[in-house]
Amino acid sequence: MNYGEFVNTVIERGGPSDREMAAQVTQVVLADLGQRLTGDEAQNLADQLPEELKEPVIEHVAADPVVDDTDDFLRRVADHLGEGVDPDQARTYVRAVFTTLAQAVSAGEIDNVRAQLPAGFGPLFE
């Protein structure tokens, strides 16, 4: 899946209808997900993404991984998206990005990513 297809799929799955905003949401969600991943997992995920989405996933690899639950993750995404986005809206956007991600990379990679996340993240991939 190329970058344009990824962003279009995010829009179709409930992301913002504005393409620029959908691209921003995608990058923010992937950056926050990358902060959650340990070991080589962020790089492994980035390796399967379009070039434009690699950097957000790996930009915080050197930092200690963030350990949070689903609600904290959604609040963090909402904060990073700025005013006007609450955790409920963030949940819709995260689900749009995660379900697109599950389509864009291998099933094995999604299994590896999900293995590093608490069970509460599961519905966000469906």
mmCIF file of C-alpha atoms in Angstrom:
data_model
loop_
_atom_site.group_PDB
_atom_site.id
_atom_site.type_symbol
_atom_site.label_atom_id
_atom_site.label_comp_id
_atom_site.label_asym_id
_atom_site.label_seq_id
_atom_site.Cartn_x
_atom_site.Cartn_y
_atom_site.Cartn_z
ATOM 1 C CA MET A 1 0.000 0.000 0.000
ATOM 2 C CA ASN A 2 1.458 3.365 -0.949
ATOM 3 C CA TYR A 3 1.148 6.562 1.090
ATOM 4 C CA GLY A 4 -1.834 7.962 -0.834
ATOM 5 C CA GLU A 5 -3.726 4.702 -0.495
ATOM 6 C CA PHE A 6 -2.925 4.570 3.220
ATOM 7 C CA VAL A 7 -4.295 8.065 3.861
ATOM 8 C CA ASN A 8 -7.356 7.439 1.679
ATOM 9 C CA THR A 9 -8.083 4.239 3.592
ATOM 10 C CA VAL A 10 -7.801 6.110 6.907
ATOM 11 C CA ILE A 11 -10.401 8.583 5.593
ATOM 12 C CA GLU A 12 -12.700 5.763 4.455
ATOM 13 C CA ARG A 13 -12.462 4.043 7.844
ATOM 14 C CA GLY A 14 -13.571 7.016 9.905
ATOM 15 C CA GLY A 15 -10.588 9.332 9.922
ATOM 16 C CA PRO A 16 -10.946 13.028 9.160
ATOM 17 C CA SER A 17 -12.480 13.703 5.754
ATOM 18 C CA ASP A 18 -9.909 16.419 5.052
ATOM 19 C CA ARG A 19 -6.904 14.753 3.419
ATOM 20 C CA GLU A 20 -4.346 17.015 5.113
ATOM 21 C CA MET A 21 -5.882 16.382 8.529
ATOM 22 C CA ALA A 22 -6.075 12.631 7.815
ATOM 23 C CA ALA A 23 -2.351 12.662 6.975
ATOM 24 C CA GLN A 24 -1.600 14.524 10.216
ATOM 25 C CA VAL A 25 -3.737 12.124 12.260
ATOM 26 C CA THR A 26 -1.966 9.168 10.651
ATOM 27 C CA GLN A 27 1.458 10.544 11.525
ATOM 28 C CA VAL A 28 0.488 11.420 15.106
ATOM 29 C CA VAL A 29 -1.082 8.006 15.772
ATOM 30 C CA LEU A 30 1.909 6.158 14.285
ATOM 31 C CA ALA A 31 4.354 8.321 16.276
ATOM 32 C CA ASP A 32 2.478 7.607 19.509
ATOM 33 C CA LEU A 33 2.353 3.912 18.638
ATOM 34 C CA GLY A 34 6.089 3.949 17.925
ATOM 35 C CA GLN A 35 6.707 5.354 21.409
ATOM 36 C CA ARG A 36 4.901 2.316 22.828
ATOM 37 C CA LEU A 37 7.023 -0.295 21.025
ATOM 38 C CA THR A 38 10.160 -1.866 22.448
ATOM 39 C CA GLY A 39 13.209 -3.514 20.978
ATOM 40 C CA ASP A 40 13.368 -3.575 17.195
ATOM 41 C CA GLU A 41 9.587 -3.598 16.794
ATOM 42 C CA ALA A 42 9.255 0.057 15.778
ATOM 43 C CA GLN A 43 11.872 -0.421 13.061
ATOM 44 C CA ASN A 44 10.305 -3.702 11.927
ATOM 45 C CA LEU A 45 6.948 -1.952 11.581
ATOM 46 C CA ALA A 46 8.463 1.056 9.812
ATOM 47 C CA ASP A 47 10.206 -1.233 7.322
ATOM 48 C CA GLN A 48 6.796 -2.327 6.003
ATOM 49 C CA LEU A 49 5.311 1.172 5.700
ATOM 50 C CA PRO A 50 5.441 3.724 2.887
ATOM 51 C CA GLU A 51 8.493 6.000 3.070
ATOM 52 C CA GLU A 52 6.416 8.969 4.305
ATOM 53 C CA LEU A 53 5.272 7.016 7.386
ATOM 54 C CA LYS A 54 8.562 5.456 8.485
ATOM 55 C CA GLU A 55 9.947 8.462 10.399
ATOM 56 C CA PRO A 56 6.963 8.992 12.730
ATOM 57 C CA VAL A 57 7.150 5.354 13.856
ATOM 58 C CA ILE A 58 10.877 5.384 14.619
ATOM 59 C CA GLU A 59 11.496 8.986 15.704
ATOM 60 C CA HIS A 60 11.381 8.126 19.425
ATOM 61 C CA VAL A 61 13.112 4.747 19.278
ATOM 62 C CA ALA A 62 16.051 5.889 21.417
ATOM 63 C CA ALA A 63 13.706 7.080 24.161
ATOM 64 C CA ASP A 64 12.338 4.801 26.830
ATOM 65 C CA PRO A 65 9.065 3.278 25.638
ATOM 66 C CA VAL A 66 5.894 4.814 27.001
ATOM 67 C CA VAL A 67 3.920 2.344 29.054
ATOM 68 C CA ASP A 68 0.279 3.343 29.151
ATOM 69 C CA ASP A 69 -3.126 1.774 28.904
ATOM 70 C CA THR A 70 -5.613 2.353 26.106
ATOM 71 C CA ASP A 71 -7.269 5.359 27.768
ATOM 72 C CA ASP A 72 -3.924 7.059 28.426
ATOM 73 C CA PHE A 73 -2.878 6.370 24.834
ATOM 74 C CA LEU A 74 -6.089 7.928 23.504
ATOM 75 C CA ARG A 75 -5.631 10.986 25.727
ATOM 76 C CA ARG A 76 -2.052 11.337 24.488
ATOM 77 C CA VAL A 77 -3.165 11.126 20.854
ATOM 78 C CA ALA A 78 -5.932 13.684 21.524
ATOM 79 C CA ASP A 79 -3.416 16.034 23.186
ATOM 80 C CA HIS A 80 -1.017 15.712 20.259
ATOM 81 C CA LEU A 81 -3.797 16.397 17.755
ATOM 82 C CA GLY A 82 -4.687 19.590 19.577
ATOM 83 C CA GLU A 83 -7.736 21.556 20.532
ATOM 84 C CA GLY A 84 -11.033 20.188 19.360
ATOM 85 C CA VAL A 85 -10.057 16.519 19.562
ATOM 86 C CA ASP A 86 -11.197 14.640 22.655
ATOM 87 C CA PRO A 87 -10.347 11.029 23.578
ATOM 88 C CA ASP A 88 -13.592 9.741 22.024
ATOM 89 C CA GLN A 89 -12.741 11.367 18.692
ATOM 90 C CA ALA A 90 -9.166 10.132 19.076
ATOM 91 C CA ARG A 91 -10.527 6.569 19.488
ATOM 92 C CA THR A 92 -12.291 6.846 16.117
ATOM 93 C CA TYR A 93 -9.136 8.176 14.477
ATOM 94 C CA VAL A 94 -6.860 5.581 16.100
ATOM 95 C CA ARG A 95 -9.184 2.793 14.975
ATOM 96 C CA ALA A 96 -9.102 4.167 11.404
ATOM 97 C CA VAL A 97 -5.283 4.222 11.434
ATOM 98 C CA PHE A 98 -4.850 0.863 13.184
ATOM 99 C CA THR A 99 -7.269 -0.993 10.899
ATOM 100 C CA THR A 100 -5.501 0.545 7.900
ATOM 101 C CA LEU A 101 -2.164 -0.464 9.401
ATOM 102 C CA ALA A 102 -3.415 -4.043 9.791
ATOM 103 C CA GLN A 103 -4.194 -4.060 6.068
ATOM 104 C CA ALA A 104 -0.930 -2.391 5.022
ATOM 105 C CA VAL A 105 1.594 -4.653 6.777
ATOM 106 C CA SER A 106 1.922 -8.397 7.211
ATOM 107 C CA ALA A 107 -0.279 -10.291 9.645
ATOM 108 C CA GLY A 108 2.843 -11.442 11.466
ATOM 109 C CA GLU A 109 3.958 -7.858 11.996
ATOM 110 C CA ILE A 110 0.556 -6.847 13.341
ATOM 111 C CA ASP A 111 0.697 -9.835 15.701
ATOM 112 C CA ASN A 112 4.122 -8.652 16.915
ATOM 113 C CA VAL A 113 2.868 -5.095 17.458
ATOM 114 C CA ARG A 114 -0.258 -6.280 19.249
ATOM 115 C CA ALA A 115 1.806 -8.569 21.479
ATOM 116 C CA GLN A 116 3.477 -5.442 22.919
ATOM 117 C CA LEU A 117 0.194 -3.701 23.677
ATOM 118 C CA PRO A 118 -2.291 -4.347 26.477
ATOM 119 C CA ALA A 119 -5.399 -6.342 25.579
ATOM 120 C CA GLY A 120 -7.487 -3.151 25.638
ATOM 121 C CA PHE A 121 -5.869 -2.093 22.349
ATOM 122 C CA GLY A 122 -7.355 -5.125 20.557
ATOM 123 C CA PRO A 123 -10.676 -3.539 19.533
ATOM 124 C CA LEU A 124 -8.788 -0.641 17.946
ATOM 125 C CA PHE A 125 -7.424 -3.045 15.320
ATOM 126 C CA GLU A 126 -10.892 -4.346 14.375
#
